[in-house]
Amino acid sequence: MSELNADNRSPGETIHSVRISWTNIRVSTKTQKSMYNCFQTKKLPKEIIRNVSGSVNAGSLLAIMGASGAGKTTLLNVLTTRNLRQLSVNGVVLMNGQTVSQQTIASMSSYIQQHDLFQPMLTVREHLMFQVLLTMDRNLSNNEKQDCIQRVIDKRNVRKQGLETKIILKAFPAEK
């Protein structure tokens, strides 16, 4: 992996360049058996994603666009190995041309859900702390967690935009 120069990294923190690629991703629901009115029925699999391929390089912006129900969130779930228990997934996901474990992918990836994850009465800093408490290693000290939050605030220019101490609802007004 090649190292990147990053202005906002902590002393001694190494940042590596990662290329993620995916080939022929196919996702469907699993066949489910159920009992209904004393008759055993099978719920047939529903295809959610069919033969999707792509790649993204570190530092690039990737837009995944499509109609509601097109499988955008499902593709993100496949790429981050999240929420896949009820799905049948085929295809290949590679990091820098190599397969990696689900634990590795999950530990270095995340994305922001489209709805209902912001706590509307928290400031941006408080919301970030809430997310850190839910997602980061519990063995990290409070100072390490605060440092992480501060790096995000600094990197995203939250303070310069005057958003650090604003309530989420005011900082990010609802779409009309």
mmCIF file of C-alpha atoms in Angstrom:
data_model
loop_
_atom_site.group_PDB
_atom_site.id
_atom_site.type_symbol
_atom_site.label_atom_id
_atom_site.label_comp_id
_atom_site.label_asym_id
_atom_site.label_seq_id
_atom_site.Cartn_x
_atom_site.Cartn_y
_atom_site.Cartn_z
ATOM 1 C CA MET A 1 0.000 0.000 0.000
ATOM 2 C CA SER A 2 1.298 3.463 -0.748
ATOM 3 C CA GLU A 3 1.371 6.089 1.961
ATOM 4 C CA LEU A 4 -0.531 9.337 1.530
ATOM 5 C CA ASN A 5 0.488 12.724 2.836
ATOM 6 C CA ALA A 6 -2.354 14.007 4.988
ATOM 7 C CA ASP A 7 -2.419 17.444 6.588
ATOM 8 C CA ASN A 8 -4.862 16.476 9.331
ATOM 9 C CA ARG A 9 -3.342 13.254 10.599
ATOM 10 C CA SER A 10 -2.075 12.659 14.112
ATOM 11 C CA PRO A 11 1.670 12.402 14.711
ATOM 12 C CA GLY A 12 2.783 8.886 13.822
ATOM 13 C CA GLU A 13 -0.530 8.076 12.111
ATOM 14 C CA THR A 14 0.002 6.305 8.785
ATOM 15 C CA ILE A 15 -2.604 6.598 6.072
ATOM 16 C CA HIS A 16 -2.585 4.052 3.265
ATOM 17 C CA SER A 17 -4.001 4.320 -0.220
ATOM 18 C CA VAL A 18 -6.738 1.759 -0.862
ATOM 19 C CA ARG A 19 -8.453 0.853 -4.119
ATOM 20 C CA ILE A 20 -11.720 -1.013 -3.733
ATOM 21 C CA SER A 21 -13.095 -2.920 -6.704
ATOM 22 C CA TRP A 22 -16.115 -5.151 -7.096
ATOM 23 C CA THR A 23 -16.978 -7.489 -9.935
ATOM 24 C CA ASN A 24 -20.242 -9.198 -10.909
ATOM 25 C CA ILE A 25 -21.989 -8.505 -7.607
ATOM 26 C CA ARG A 26 -25.302 -10.353 -7.453
ATOM 27 C CA VAL A 27 -27.549 -10.051 -4.421
ATOM 28 C CA SER A 28 -30.883 -11.712 -3.761
ATOM 29 C CA THR A 29 -33.043 -12.500 -0.782
ATOM 30 C CA LYS A 30 -32.680 -16.005 0.592
ATOM 31 C CA THR A 31 -35.409 -18.588 0.026
ATOM 32 C CA GLN A 32 -37.572 -18.633 3.130
ATOM 33 C CA LYS A 33 -39.888 -21.387 4.283
ATOM 34 C CA SER A 34 -42.925 -20.429 6.297
ATOM 35 C CA MET A 35 -46.077 -22.029 7.628
ATOM 36 C CA TYR A 36 -49.259 -20.236 6.645
ATOM 37 C CA ASN A 37 -52.742 -21.682 7.152
ATOM 38 C CA CYS A 38 -51.281 -25.175 7.709
ATOM 39 C CA PHE A 39 -49.617 -25.188 4.287
ATOM 40 C CA GLN A 40 -45.873 -24.960 3.922
ATOM 41 C CA THR A 41 -44.960 -22.231 1.456
ATOM 42 C CA LYS A 42 -41.680 -21.018 0.041
ATOM 43 C CA LYS A 43 -40.982 -17.360 -0.456
ATOM 44 C CA LEU A 44 -38.968 -17.250 -3.666
ATOM 45 C CA PRO A 45 -35.736 -15.237 -3.772
ATOM 46 C CA LYS A 46 -35.978 -11.699 -5.096
ATOM 47 C CA GLU A 47 -33.050 -10.361 -7.101
ATOM 48 C CA ILE A 48 -31.893 -7.030 -5.676
ATOM 49 C CA ILE A 49 -28.639 -6.453 -7.587
ATOM 50 C CA ARG A 50 -27.600 -8.110 -10.844
ATOM 51 C CA ASN A 51 -23.995 -8.168 -12.135
ATOM 52 C CA VAL A 52 -22.762 -4.826 -10.783
ATOM 53 C CA SER A 53 -19.060 -4.022 -11.197
ATOM 54 C CA GLY A 54 -17.002 -0.959 -10.367
ATOM 55 C CA SER A 55 -14.051 0.478 -8.508
ATOM 56 C CA VAL A 56 -13.009 3.511 -6.511
ATOM 57 C CA ASN A 57 -9.576 4.846 -5.625
ATOM 58 C CA ALA A 58 -8.605 6.411 -2.309
ATOM 59 C CA GLY A 59 -9.366 10.118 -2.246
ATOM 60 C CA SER A 60 -11.989 9.812 -4.984
ATOM 61 C CA LEU A 61 -15.624 10.756 -4.752
ATOM 62 C CA LEU A 62 -18.039 8.037 -5.828
ATOM 63 C CA ALA A 63 -21.715 8.738 -6.428
ATOM 64 C CA ILE A 64 -24.036 5.736 -6.390
ATOM 65 C CA MET A 65 -27.259 6.907 -7.967
ATOM 66 C CA GLY A 66 -30.527 5.239 -8.803
ATOM 67 C CA ALA A 67 -34.230 5.178 -8.157
ATOM 68 C CA SER A 68 -35.707 4.227 -4.815
ATOM 69 C CA GLY A 69 -35.370 0.465 -4.384
ATOM 70 C CA ALA A 70 -32.652 0.146 -7.036
ATOM 71 C CA GLY A 71 -30.183 -1.437 -4.595
ATOM 72 C CA LYS A 72 -27.888 1.486 -3.698
ATOM 73 C CA THR A 73 -27.907 0.766 0.038
ATOM 74 C CA THR A 74 -27.616 -2.964 -0.622
ATOM 75 C CA LEU A 75 -24.483 -2.352 -2.707
ATOM 76 C CA LEU A 76 -22.982 -0.261 0.105
ATOM 77 C CA ASN A 77 -23.843 -3.041 2.550
ATOM 78 C CA VAL A 78 -22.042 -5.567 0.327
ATOM 79 C CA LEU A 79 -18.972 -3.331 -0.002
ATOM 80 C CA THR A 80 -18.818 -2.780 3.778
ATOM 81 C CA THR A 81 -19.953 -6.342 4.675
ATOM 82 C CA ARG A 82 -22.855 -5.091 6.788
ATOM 83 C CA ASN A 83 -26.452 -6.282 7.188
ATOM 84 C CA LEU A 84 -26.068 -9.303 4.895
ATOM 85 C CA ARG A 85 -27.562 -12.138 6.989
ATOM 86 C CA GLN A 86 -30.865 -12.253 5.107
ATOM 87 C CA LEU A 87 -29.204 -12.005 1.694
ATOM 88 C CA SER A 88 -27.436 -14.298 -0.731
ATOM 89 C CA VAL A 89 -24.365 -12.491 -2.122
ATOM 90 C CA ASN A 90 -22.174 -13.553 -5.043
ATOM 91 C CA GLY A 91 -19.312 -11.757 -6.735
ATOM 92 C CA VAL A 92 -15.890 -10.479 -5.772
ATOM 93 C CA VAL A 93 -14.879 -7.483 -3.646
ATOM 94 C CA LEU A 94 -11.158 -6.678 -3.596
ATOM 95 C CA MET A 95 -8.955 -4.177 -1.780
ATOM 96 C CA ASN A 96 -5.824 -3.336 -3.745
ATOM 97 C CA GLY A 97 -6.490 -6.399 -5.891
ATOM 98 C CA GLN A 98 -6.630 -8.831 -2.979
ATOM 99 C CA THR A 99 -9.411 -10.491 -1.057
ATOM 100 C CA VAL A 100 -9.649 -9.447 2.589
ATOM 101 C CA SER A 101 -11.661 -10.703 5.529
ATOM 102 C CA GLN A 102 -15.050 -9.306 6.475
ATOM 103 C CA GLN A 103 -13.530 -8.140 9.755
ATOM 104 C CA THR A 104 -10.872 -6.120 7.911
ATOM 105 C CA ILE A 105 -13.404 -4.465 5.622
ATOM 106 C CA ALA A 106 -15.800 -3.721 8.475
ATOM 107 C CA SER A 107 -13.014 -2.251 10.618
ATOM 108 C CA MET A 108 -11.944 0.263 7.970
ATOM 109 C CA SER A 109 -15.234 1.221 6.345
ATOM 110 C CA SER A 110 -18.479 2.960 7.151
ATOM 111 C CA TYR A 111 -21.091 5.158 5.584
ATOM 112 C CA ILE A 112 -23.774 7.524 6.764
ATOM 113 C CA GLN A 113 -27.287 6.102 6.671
ATOM 114 C CA GLN A 114 -29.807 8.061 4.649
ATOM 115 C CA HIS A 115 -32.387 8.611 7.400
ATOM 116 C CA ASP A 116 -32.948 8.846 11.115
ATOM 117 C CA LEU A 117 -29.409 8.599 12.447
ATOM 118 C CA PHE A 118 -29.071 12.217 13.526
ATOM 119 C CA GLN A 119 -30.256 12.971 17.023
ATOM 120 C CA PRO A 120 -32.095 16.258 16.387
ATOM 121 C CA MET A 121 -31.429 17.874 19.754
ATOM 122 C CA LEU A 122 -27.664 17.262 19.846
ATOM 123 C CA THR A 123 -24.913 19.569 18.657
ATOM 124 C CA VAL A 124 -22.661 18.320 15.883
ATOM 125 C CA ARG A 125 -19.915 17.578 18.461
ATOM 126 C CA GLU A 126 -22.376 15.713 20.706
ATOM 127 C CA HIS A 127 -23.644 13.702 17.743
ATOM 128 C CA LEU A 128 -20.087 12.729 16.803
ATOM 129 C CA MET A 129 -19.426 11.670 20.414
ATOM 130 C CA PHE A 130 -22.597 9.562 20.348
ATOM 131 C CA GLN A 131 -21.426 7.832 17.159
ATOM 132 C CA VAL A 132 -17.923 7.310 18.589
ATOM 133 C CA LEU A 133 -19.360 5.677 21.698
ATOM 134 C CA LEU A 134 -21.405 3.315 19.525
ATOM 135 C CA THR A 135 -18.767 2.398 16.973
ATOM 136 C CA MET A 136 -15.207 2.814 18.263
ATOM 137 C CA ASP A 137 -13.150 0.365 20.271
ATOM 138 C CA ARG A 138 -14.265 0.453 23.906
ATOM 139 C CA ASN A 139 -10.644 0.129 25.030
ATOM 140 C CA LEU A 140 -9.785 3.580 23.668
ATOM 141 C CA SER A 141 -9.416 6.257 26.317
ATOM 142 C CA ASN A 142 -11.748 9.248 26.475
ATOM 143 C CA ASN A 143 -8.856 11.440 25.325
ATOM 144 C CA GLU A 144 -8.323 9.252 22.241
ATOM 145 C CA LYS A 145 -12.040 9.448 21.431
ATOM 146 C CA GLN A 146 -12.057 13.237 21.881
ATOM 147 C CA ASP A 147 -8.964 13.491 19.652
ATOM 148 C CA CYS A 148 -10.758 11.493 16.948
ATOM 149 C CA ILE A 149 -13.784 13.781 17.127
ATOM 150 C CA GLN A 150 -11.571 16.861 16.991
ATOM 151 C CA ARG A 151 -9.787 15.527 13.882
ATOM 152 C CA VAL A 152 -13.155 15.047 12.143
ATOM 153 C CA ILE A 153 -14.303 18.538 13.142
ATOM 154 C CA ASP A 154 -11.018 20.058 11.943
ATOM 155 C CA LYS A 155 -10.851 18.040 8.721
ATOM 156 C CA ARG A 156 -14.427 18.893 7.745
ATOM 157 C CA ASN A 157 -14.067 22.571 8.705
ATOM 158 C CA VAL A 158 -17.061 22.291 11.026
ATOM 159 C CA ARG A 159 -15.765 25.035 13.331
ATOM 160 C CA LYS A 160 -15.057 27.444 10.451
ATOM 161 C CA GLN A 161 -18.610 26.936 9.210
ATOM 162 C CA GLY A 162 -19.981 27.707 12.672
ATOM 163 C CA LEU A 163 -21.621 24.291 13.000
ATOM 164 C CA GLU A 164 -19.740 22.753 15.938
ATOM 165 C CA THR A 165 -22.106 24.024 18.632
ATOM 166 C CA LYS A 166 -25.299 24.200 16.578
ATOM 167 C CA ILE A 167 -28.181 21.848 17.137
ATOM 168 C CA ILE A 168 -28.343 19.301 14.293
ATOM 169 C CA LEU A 169 -31.786 20.455 13.102
ATOM 170 C CA LYS A 170 -30.493 23.999 12.683
ATOM 171 C CA ALA A 171 -27.159 22.960 11.182
ATOM 172 C CA PHE A 172 -28.752 20.694 8.576
ATOM 173 C CA PRO A 173 -32.250 21.947 7.716
ATOM 174 C CA ALA A 174 -34.724 19.466 6.264
ATOM 175 C CA GLU A 175 -34.997 19.207 2.491
ATOM 176 C CA LYS A 176 -38.089 20.711 0.909
#
